PDB file of C-alpha atoms in Angstrom:
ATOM      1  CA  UNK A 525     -13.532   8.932   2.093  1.00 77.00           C
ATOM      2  CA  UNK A 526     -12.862   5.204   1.683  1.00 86.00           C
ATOM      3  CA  UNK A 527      -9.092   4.301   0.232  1.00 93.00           C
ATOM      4  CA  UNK A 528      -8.954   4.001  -3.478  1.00 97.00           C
ATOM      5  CA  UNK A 529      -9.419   0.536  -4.736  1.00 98.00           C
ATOM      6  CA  UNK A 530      -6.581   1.243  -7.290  1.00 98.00           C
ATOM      7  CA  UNK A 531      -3.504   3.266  -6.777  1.00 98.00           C
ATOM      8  CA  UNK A 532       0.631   3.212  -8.058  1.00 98.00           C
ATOM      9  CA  UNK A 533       3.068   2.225  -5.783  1.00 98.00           C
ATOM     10  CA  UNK A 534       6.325   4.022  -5.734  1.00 98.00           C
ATOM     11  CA  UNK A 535       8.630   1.605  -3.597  1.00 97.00           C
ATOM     12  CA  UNK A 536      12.133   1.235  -5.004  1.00 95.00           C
ATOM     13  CA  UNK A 537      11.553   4.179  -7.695  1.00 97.00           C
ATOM     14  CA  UNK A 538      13.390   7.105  -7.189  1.00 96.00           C
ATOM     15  CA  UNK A 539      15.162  10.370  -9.459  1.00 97.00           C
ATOM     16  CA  UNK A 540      14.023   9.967 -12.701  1.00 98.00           C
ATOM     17  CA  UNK A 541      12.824   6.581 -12.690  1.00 98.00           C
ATOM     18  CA  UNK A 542      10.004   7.564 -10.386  1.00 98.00           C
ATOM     19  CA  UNK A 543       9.193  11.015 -11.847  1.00 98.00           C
ATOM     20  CA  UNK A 544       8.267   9.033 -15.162  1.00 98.00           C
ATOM     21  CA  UNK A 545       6.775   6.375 -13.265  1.00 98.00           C
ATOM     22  CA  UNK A 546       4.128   8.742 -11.830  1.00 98.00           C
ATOM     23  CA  UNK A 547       4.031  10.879 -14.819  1.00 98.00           C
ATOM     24  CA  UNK A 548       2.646   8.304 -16.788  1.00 98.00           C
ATOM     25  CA  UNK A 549       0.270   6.770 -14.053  1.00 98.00           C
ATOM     26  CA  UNK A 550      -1.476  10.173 -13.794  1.00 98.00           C
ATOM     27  CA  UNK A 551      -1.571  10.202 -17.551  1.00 97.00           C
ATOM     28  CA  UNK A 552      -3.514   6.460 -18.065  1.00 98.00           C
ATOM     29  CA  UNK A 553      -5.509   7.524 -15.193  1.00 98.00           C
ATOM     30  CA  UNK A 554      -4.183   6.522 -11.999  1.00 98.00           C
ATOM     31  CA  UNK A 555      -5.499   8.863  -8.906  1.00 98.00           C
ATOM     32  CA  UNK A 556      -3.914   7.481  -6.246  1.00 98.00           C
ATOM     33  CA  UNK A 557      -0.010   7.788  -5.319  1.00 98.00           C
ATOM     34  CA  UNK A 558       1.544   5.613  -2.561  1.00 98.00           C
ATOM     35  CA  UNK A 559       4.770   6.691  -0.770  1.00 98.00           C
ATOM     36  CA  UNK A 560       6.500   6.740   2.018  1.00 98.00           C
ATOM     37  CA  UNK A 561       9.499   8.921   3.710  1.00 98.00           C
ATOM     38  CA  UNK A 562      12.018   5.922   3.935  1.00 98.00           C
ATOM     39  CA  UNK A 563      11.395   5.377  -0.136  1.00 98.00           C
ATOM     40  CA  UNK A 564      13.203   8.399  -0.422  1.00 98.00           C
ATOM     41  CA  UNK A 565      11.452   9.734  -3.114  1.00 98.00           C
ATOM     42  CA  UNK A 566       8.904  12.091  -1.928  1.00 98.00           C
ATOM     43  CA  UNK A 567      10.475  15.344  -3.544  1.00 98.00           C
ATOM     44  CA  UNK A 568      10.453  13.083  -6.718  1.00 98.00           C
ATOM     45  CA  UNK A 569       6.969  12.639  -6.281  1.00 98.00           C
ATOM     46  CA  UNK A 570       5.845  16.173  -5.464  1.00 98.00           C
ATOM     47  CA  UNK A 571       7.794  17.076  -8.719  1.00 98.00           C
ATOM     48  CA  UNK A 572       6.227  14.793 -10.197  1.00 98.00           C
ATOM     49  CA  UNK A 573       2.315  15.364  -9.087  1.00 98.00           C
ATOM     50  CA  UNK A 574       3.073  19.260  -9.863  1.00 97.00           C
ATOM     51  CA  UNK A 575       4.587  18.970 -13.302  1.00 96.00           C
ATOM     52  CA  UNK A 576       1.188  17.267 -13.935  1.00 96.00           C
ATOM     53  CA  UNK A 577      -2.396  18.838 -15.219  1.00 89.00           C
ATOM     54  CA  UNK A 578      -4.236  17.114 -12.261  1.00 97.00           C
ATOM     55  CA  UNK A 579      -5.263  19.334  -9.808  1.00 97.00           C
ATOM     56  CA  UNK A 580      -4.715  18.338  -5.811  1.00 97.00           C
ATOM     57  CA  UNK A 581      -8.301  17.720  -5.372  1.00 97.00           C
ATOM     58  CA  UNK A 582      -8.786  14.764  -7.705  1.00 97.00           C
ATOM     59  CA  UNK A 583      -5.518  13.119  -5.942  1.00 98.00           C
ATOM     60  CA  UNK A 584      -5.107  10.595  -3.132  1.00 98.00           C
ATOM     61  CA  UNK A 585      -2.051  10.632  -1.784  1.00 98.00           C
ATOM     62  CA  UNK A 586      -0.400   8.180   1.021  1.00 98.00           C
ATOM     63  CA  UNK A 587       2.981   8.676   3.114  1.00 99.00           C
ATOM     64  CA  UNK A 588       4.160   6.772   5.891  1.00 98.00           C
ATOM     65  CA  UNK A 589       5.991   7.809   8.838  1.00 98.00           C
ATOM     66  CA  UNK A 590       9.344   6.126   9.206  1.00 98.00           C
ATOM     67  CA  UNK A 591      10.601   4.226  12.150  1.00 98.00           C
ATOM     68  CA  UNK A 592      12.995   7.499  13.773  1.00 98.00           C
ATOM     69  CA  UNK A 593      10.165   9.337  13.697  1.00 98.00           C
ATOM     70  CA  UNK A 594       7.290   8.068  15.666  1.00 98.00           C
ATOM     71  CA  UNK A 595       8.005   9.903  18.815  1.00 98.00           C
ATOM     72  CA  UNK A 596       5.531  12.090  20.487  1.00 97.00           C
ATOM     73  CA  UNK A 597       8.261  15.142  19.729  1.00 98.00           C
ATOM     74  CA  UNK A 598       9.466  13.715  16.275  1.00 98.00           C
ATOM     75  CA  UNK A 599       5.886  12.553  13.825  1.00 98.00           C
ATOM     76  CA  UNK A 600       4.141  16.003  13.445  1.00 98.00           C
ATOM     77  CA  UNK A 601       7.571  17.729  12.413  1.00 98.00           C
ATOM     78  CA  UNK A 602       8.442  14.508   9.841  1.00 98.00           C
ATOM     79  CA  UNK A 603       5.040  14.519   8.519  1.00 98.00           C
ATOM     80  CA  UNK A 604       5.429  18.720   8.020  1.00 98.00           C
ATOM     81  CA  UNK A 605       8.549  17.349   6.217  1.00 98.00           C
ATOM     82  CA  UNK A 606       6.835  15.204   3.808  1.00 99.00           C
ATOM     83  CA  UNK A 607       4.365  17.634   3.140  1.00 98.00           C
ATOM     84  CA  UNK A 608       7.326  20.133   2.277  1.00 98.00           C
ATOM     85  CA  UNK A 609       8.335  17.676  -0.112  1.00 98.00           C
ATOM     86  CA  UNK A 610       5.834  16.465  -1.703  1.00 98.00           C
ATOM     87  CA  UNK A 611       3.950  19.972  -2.414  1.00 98.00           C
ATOM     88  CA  UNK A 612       0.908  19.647  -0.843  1.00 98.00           C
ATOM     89  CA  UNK A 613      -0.783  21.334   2.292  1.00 98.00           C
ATOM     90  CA  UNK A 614      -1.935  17.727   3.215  1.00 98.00           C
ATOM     91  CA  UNK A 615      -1.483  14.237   2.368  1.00 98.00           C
ATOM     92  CA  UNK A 616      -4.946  12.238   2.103  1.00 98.00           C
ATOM     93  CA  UNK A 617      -3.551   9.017   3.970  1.00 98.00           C
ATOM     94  CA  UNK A 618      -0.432   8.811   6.844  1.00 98.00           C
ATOM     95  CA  UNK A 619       0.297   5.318   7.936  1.00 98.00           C
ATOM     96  CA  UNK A 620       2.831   4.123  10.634  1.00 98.00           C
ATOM     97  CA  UNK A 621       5.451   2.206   8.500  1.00 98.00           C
ATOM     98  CA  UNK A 622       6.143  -0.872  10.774  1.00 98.00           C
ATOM     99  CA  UNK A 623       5.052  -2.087  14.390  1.00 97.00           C
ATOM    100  CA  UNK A 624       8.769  -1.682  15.025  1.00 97.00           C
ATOM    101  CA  UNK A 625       8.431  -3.090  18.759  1.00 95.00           C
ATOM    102  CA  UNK A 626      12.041  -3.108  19.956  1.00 92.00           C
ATOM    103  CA  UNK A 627      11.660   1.226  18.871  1.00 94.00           C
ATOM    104  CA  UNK A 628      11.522   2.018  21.974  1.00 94.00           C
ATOM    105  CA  UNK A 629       8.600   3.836  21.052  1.00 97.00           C
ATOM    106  CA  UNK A 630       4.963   2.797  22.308  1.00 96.00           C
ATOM    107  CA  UNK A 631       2.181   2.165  20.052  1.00 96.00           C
ATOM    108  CA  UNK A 632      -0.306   4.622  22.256  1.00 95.00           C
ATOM    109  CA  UNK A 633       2.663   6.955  21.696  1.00 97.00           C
ATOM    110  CA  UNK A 634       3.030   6.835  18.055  1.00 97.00           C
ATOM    111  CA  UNK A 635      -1.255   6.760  17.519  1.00 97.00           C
ATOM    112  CA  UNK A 636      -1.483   9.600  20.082  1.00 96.00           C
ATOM    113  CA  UNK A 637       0.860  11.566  17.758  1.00 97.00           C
ATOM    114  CA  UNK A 638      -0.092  10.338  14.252  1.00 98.00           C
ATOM    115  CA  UNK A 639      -4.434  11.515  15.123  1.00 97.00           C
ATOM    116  CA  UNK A 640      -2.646  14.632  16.468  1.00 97.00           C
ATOM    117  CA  UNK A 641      -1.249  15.218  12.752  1.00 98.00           C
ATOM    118  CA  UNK A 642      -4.585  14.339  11.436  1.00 97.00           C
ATOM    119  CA  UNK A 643      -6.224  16.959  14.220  1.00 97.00           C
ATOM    120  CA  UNK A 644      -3.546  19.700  12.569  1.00 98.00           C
ATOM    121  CA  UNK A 645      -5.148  18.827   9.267  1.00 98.00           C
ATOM    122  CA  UNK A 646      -1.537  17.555   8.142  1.00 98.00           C
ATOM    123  CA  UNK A 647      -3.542  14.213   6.948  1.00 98.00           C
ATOM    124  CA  UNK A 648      -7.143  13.193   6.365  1.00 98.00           C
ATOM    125  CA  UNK A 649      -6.774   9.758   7.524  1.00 98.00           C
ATOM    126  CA  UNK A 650      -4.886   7.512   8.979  1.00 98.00           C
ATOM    127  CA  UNK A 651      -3.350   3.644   9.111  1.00 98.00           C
ATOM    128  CA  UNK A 652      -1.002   1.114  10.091  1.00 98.00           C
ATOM    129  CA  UNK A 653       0.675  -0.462   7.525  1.00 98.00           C
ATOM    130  CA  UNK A 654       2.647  -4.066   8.722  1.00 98.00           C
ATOM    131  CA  UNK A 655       0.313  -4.681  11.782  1.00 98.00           C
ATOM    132  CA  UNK A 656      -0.151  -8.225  12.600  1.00 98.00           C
ATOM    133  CA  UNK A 657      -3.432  -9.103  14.945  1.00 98.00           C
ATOM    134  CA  UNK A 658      -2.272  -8.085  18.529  1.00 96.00           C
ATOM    135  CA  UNK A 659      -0.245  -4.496  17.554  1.00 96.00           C
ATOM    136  CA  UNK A 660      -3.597  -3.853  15.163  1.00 97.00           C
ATOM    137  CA  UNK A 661      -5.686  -4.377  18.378  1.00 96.00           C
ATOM    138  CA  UNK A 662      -3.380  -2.026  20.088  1.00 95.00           C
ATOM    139  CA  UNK A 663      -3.749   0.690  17.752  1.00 96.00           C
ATOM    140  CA  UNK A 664      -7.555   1.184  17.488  1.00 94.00           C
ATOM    141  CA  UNK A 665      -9.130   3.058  19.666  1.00 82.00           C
ATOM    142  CA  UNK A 666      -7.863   6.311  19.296  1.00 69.00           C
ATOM    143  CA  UNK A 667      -9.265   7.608  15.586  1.00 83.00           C
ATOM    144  CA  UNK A 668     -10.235   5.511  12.493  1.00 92.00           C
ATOM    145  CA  UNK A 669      -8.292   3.267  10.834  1.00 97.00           C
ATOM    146  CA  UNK A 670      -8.611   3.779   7.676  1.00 98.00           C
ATOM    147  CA  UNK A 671      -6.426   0.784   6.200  1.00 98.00           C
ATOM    148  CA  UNK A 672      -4.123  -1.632   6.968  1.00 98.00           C
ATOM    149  CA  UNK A 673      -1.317  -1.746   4.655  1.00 98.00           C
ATOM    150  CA  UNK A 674      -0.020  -5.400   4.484  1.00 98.00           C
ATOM    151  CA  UNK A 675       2.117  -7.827   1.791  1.00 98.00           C
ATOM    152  CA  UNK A 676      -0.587  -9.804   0.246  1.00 98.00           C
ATOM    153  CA  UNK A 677      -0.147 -11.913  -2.708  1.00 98.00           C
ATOM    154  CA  UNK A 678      -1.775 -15.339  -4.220  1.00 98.00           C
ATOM    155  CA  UNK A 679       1.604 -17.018  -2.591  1.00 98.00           C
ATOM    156  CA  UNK A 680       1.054 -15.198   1.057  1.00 98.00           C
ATOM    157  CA  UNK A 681      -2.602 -14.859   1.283  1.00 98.00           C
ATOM    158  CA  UNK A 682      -2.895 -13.670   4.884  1.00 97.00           C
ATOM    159  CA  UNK A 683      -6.268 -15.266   5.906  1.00 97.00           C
ATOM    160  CA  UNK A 684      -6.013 -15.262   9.580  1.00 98.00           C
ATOM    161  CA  UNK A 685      -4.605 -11.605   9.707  1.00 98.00           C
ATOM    162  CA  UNK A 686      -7.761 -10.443   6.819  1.00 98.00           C
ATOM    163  CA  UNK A 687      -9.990 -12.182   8.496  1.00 98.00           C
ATOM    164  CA  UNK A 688      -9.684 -10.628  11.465  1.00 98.00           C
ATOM    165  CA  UNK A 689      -9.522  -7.021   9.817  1.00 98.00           C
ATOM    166  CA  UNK A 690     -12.409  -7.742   8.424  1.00 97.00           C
ATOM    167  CA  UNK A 691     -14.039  -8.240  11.226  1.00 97.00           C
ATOM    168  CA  UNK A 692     -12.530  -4.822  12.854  1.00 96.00           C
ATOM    169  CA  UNK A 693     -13.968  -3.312   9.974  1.00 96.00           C
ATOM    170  CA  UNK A 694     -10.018  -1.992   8.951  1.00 97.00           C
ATOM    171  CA  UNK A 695      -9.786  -2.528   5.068  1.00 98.00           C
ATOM    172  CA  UNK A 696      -6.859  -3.825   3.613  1.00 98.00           C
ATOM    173  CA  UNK A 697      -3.930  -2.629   1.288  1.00 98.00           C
ATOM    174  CA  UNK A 698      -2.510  -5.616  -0.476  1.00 98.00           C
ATOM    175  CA  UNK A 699       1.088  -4.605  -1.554  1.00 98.00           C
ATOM    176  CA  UNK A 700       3.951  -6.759  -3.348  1.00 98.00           C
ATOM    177  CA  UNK A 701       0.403  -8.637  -4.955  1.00 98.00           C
ATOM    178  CA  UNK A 702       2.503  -9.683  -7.413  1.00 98.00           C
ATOM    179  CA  UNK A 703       5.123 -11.218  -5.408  1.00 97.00           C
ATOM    180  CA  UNK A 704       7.784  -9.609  -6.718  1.00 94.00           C
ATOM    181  CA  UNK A 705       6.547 -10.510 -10.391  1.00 96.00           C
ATOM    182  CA  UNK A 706       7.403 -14.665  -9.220  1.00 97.00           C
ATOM    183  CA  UNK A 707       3.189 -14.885  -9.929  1.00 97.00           C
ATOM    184  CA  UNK A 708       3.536 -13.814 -13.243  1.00 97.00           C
ATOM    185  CA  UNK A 709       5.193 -17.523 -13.778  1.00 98.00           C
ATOM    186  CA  UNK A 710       2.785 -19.320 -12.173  1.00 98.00           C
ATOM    187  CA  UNK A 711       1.397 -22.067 -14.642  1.00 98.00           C
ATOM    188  CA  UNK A 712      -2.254 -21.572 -12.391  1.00 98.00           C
ATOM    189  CA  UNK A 713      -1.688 -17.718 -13.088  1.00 98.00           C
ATOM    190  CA  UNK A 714      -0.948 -18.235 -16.663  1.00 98.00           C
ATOM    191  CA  UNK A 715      -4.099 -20.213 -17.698  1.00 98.00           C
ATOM    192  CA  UNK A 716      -6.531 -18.284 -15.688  1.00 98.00           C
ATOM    193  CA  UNK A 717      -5.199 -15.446 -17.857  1.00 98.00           C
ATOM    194  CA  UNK A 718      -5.211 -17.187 -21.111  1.00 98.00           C
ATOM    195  CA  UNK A 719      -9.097 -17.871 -20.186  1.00 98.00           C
ATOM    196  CA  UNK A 720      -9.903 -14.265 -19.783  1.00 98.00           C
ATOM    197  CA  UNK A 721      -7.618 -12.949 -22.717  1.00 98.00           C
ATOM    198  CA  UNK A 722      -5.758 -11.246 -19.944  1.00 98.00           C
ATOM    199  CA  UNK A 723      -2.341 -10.853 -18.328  1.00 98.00           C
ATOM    200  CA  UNK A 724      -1.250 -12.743 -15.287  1.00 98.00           C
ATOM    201  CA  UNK A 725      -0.627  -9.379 -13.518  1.00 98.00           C
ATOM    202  CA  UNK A 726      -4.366  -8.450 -14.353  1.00 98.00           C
ATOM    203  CA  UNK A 727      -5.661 -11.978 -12.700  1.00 98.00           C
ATOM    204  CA  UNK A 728      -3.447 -11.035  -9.103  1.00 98.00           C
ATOM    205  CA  UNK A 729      -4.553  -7.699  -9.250  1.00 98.00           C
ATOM    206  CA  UNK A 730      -8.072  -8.858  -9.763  1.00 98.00           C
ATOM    207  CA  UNK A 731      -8.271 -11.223  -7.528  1.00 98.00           C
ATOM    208  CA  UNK A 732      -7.288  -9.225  -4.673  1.00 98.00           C
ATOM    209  CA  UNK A 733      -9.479  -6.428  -5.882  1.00 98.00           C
ATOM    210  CA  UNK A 734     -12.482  -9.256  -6.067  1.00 98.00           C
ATOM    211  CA  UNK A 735     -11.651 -10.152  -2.604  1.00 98.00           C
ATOM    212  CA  UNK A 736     -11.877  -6.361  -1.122  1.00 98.00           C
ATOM    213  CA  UNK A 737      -8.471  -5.340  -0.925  1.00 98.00           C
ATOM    214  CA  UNK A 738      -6.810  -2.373  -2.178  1.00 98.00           C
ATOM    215  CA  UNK A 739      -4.163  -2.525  -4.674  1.00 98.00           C
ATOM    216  CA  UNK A 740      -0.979  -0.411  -5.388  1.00 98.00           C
ATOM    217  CA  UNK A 741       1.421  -2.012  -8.010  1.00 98.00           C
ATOM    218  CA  UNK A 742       4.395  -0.172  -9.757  1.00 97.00           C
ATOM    219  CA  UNK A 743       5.914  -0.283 -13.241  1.00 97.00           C
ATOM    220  CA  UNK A 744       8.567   1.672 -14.401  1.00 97.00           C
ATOM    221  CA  UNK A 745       6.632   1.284 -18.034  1.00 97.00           C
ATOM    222  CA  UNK A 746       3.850   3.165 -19.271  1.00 98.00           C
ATOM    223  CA  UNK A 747       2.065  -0.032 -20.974  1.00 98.00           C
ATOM    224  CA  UNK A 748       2.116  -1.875 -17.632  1.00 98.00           C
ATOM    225  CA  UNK A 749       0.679   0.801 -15.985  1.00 98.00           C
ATOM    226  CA  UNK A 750      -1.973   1.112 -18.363  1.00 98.00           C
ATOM    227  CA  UNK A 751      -2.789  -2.505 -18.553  1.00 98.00           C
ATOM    228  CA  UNK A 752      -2.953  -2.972 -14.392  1.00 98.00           C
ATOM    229  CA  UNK A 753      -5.169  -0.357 -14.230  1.00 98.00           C
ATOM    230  CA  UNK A 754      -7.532  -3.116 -17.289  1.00 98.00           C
ATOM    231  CA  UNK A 755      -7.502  -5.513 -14.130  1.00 98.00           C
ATOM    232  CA  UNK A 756     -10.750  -3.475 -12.245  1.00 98.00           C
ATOM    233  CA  UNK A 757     -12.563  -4.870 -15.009  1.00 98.00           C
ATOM    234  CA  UNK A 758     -11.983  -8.191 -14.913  1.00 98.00           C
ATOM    235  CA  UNK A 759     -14.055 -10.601 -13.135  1.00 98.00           C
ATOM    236  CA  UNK A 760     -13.153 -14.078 -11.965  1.00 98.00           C
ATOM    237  CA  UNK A 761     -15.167 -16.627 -11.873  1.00 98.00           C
ATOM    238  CA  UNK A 762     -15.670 -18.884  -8.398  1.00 98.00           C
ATOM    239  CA  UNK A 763     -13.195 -21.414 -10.198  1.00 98.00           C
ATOM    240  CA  UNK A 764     -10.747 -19.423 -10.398  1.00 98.00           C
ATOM    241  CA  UNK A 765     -10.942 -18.122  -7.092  1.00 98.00           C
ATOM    242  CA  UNK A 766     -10.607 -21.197  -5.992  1.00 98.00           C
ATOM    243  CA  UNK A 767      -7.699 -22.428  -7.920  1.00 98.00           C
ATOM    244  CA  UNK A 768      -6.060 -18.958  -7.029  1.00 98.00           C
ATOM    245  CA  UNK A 769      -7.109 -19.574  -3.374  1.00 98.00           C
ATOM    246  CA  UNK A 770      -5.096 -22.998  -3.585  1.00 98.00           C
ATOM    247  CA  UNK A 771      -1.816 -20.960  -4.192  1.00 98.00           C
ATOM    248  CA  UNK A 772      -0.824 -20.765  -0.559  1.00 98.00           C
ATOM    249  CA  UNK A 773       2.835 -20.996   0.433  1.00 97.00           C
ATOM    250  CA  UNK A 774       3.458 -18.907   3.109  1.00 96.00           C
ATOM    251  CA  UNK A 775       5.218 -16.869   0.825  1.00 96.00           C
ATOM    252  CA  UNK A 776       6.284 -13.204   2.668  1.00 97.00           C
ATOM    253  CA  UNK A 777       8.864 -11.026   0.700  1.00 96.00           C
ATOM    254  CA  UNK A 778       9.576  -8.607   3.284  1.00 95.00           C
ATOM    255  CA  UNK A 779       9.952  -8.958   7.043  1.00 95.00           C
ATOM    256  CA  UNK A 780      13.049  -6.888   8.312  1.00 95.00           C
ATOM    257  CA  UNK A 781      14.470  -7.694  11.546  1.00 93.00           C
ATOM    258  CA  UNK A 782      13.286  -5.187  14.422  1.00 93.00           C
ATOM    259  CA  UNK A 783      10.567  -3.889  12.102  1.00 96.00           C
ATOM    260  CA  UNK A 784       8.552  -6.961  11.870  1.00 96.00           C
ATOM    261  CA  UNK A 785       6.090  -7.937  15.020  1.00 95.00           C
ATOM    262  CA  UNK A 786       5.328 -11.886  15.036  1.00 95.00           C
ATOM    263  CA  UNK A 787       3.402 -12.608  12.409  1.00 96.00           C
ATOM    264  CA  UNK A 788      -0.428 -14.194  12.369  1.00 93.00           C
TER     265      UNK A 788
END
């Protein structure tokens, strides 16, 4: 099954905050629910997904396995965790969080373990999420890779790293597509939006959608949800693509220390 174009992230959301948050996605129509174990929140999801009228099979659901657990001994047992948590016999997606290279933790070790989960039927698929060029090279070979999850936005637009993934035939996740909401300022944003009688989060999200890439934004608000989810039917035209394409700056959000591998 190929990853949903269109899911709701849940990074940052937890208690409350998140139960609403997916609430209302399922409600305007969402399908697709991204977690992780180190968001915390995975209970708060399950709650969530079961308090809900939409039955398991219509749902794709992602974890990822956090950095303490990617030991031969330690993944299958975390992801058992997760499931525990979130309610479910099986999540659709399991991704390996970060590269994490100074883990002490190989990355034949952590793919041996993670297609063992998928072998126990604990996961359908499975991913990398994080992977720069040489640690993505590293970890095919062993199952499909059904996704690299990466930050992608119109300010860090990745092309070496896609390119290459492209090529591999790995799709891509674009996460943080909104750069932390500092592209809903963007004057180039704002009048490609004004063109289309659309929002500026509707343009990101579309162009990365137009380009191939996953998406999975979060809102803590109902409306916003409802109005992402408007982006998968707008279409940019070349010009745009262009002028969107021309946004450049190098601009990563997220690269902790000890998690991050050197970056493409």
């Amino acid at each position: 099954m190929p990853i949903p174009a269109f899911g709701v992230g849940t990074f940052r959301l937890q208690g409350q905050t998140v139960i609403d948050s997916v609430r209302n996605a399922l409600d305007v129509g969402y399908r697709a629910i991204d977690t992780a174990q180190i968001y915390e929140n995975e209970a708060d999801v399950g709650q969530a997904i079961a308090e809900s009228n939409v039955a398991r099979a219509d749902l794709y659901i992602t974890t990822k396995i956090w950095v303490p657990n990617y030991a031969k001994d330690k993944l299958v047992p975390s992801l058992k965790d997760s499931l525990a948590k979130l309610r479910t016999d099986y999540v659709d997606l399991t991704l390996i969080h970060w590269p994490a290279p100074d883990n002490g933790v190989s990355v034949d070790e952590f793919m041996t373990a993670l297609a063992e989960a998928k072998a126990q039927g604990l996961t359908r698929q499975i991913g990398i999420s994080n992977f720069p060029i040489a640690e993505t090279r590293a970890a095919v070979g062993r199952d499909q890779i059904a996704t690299n999850q990466i930050e992608l936005s119109p300010y860090l637009q990745n092309r070496k790293l896609t390119a290459f993934l492209k090529e591999a035939d790995i799709p891509v996740t674009s996460y943080m597509t909104l750069a932390y909401g500092k592209v809903l300022k963007d004057p180039v944003i704002g009048k490609i939006a004004q063109r289309h009688a659309a929002t500026p989060a509707q343009v990101a999200l579309a162009w990365a959608l137009q380009l191939g890439y996953a998406v999975i934004p979060s809102s803590t608000k109902r409306e916003n949800l409802a109005s992402n989810l408007l982006a998968q039917d707008l279409r940019l035209t070349d010009e745009d693509m262009a002028q969107i394409a021309a946004l450049e700056r190098n601009g990563r959000e997220v690269s902790p220390d000890g998690l991050a591998a050197d970056w493409d």
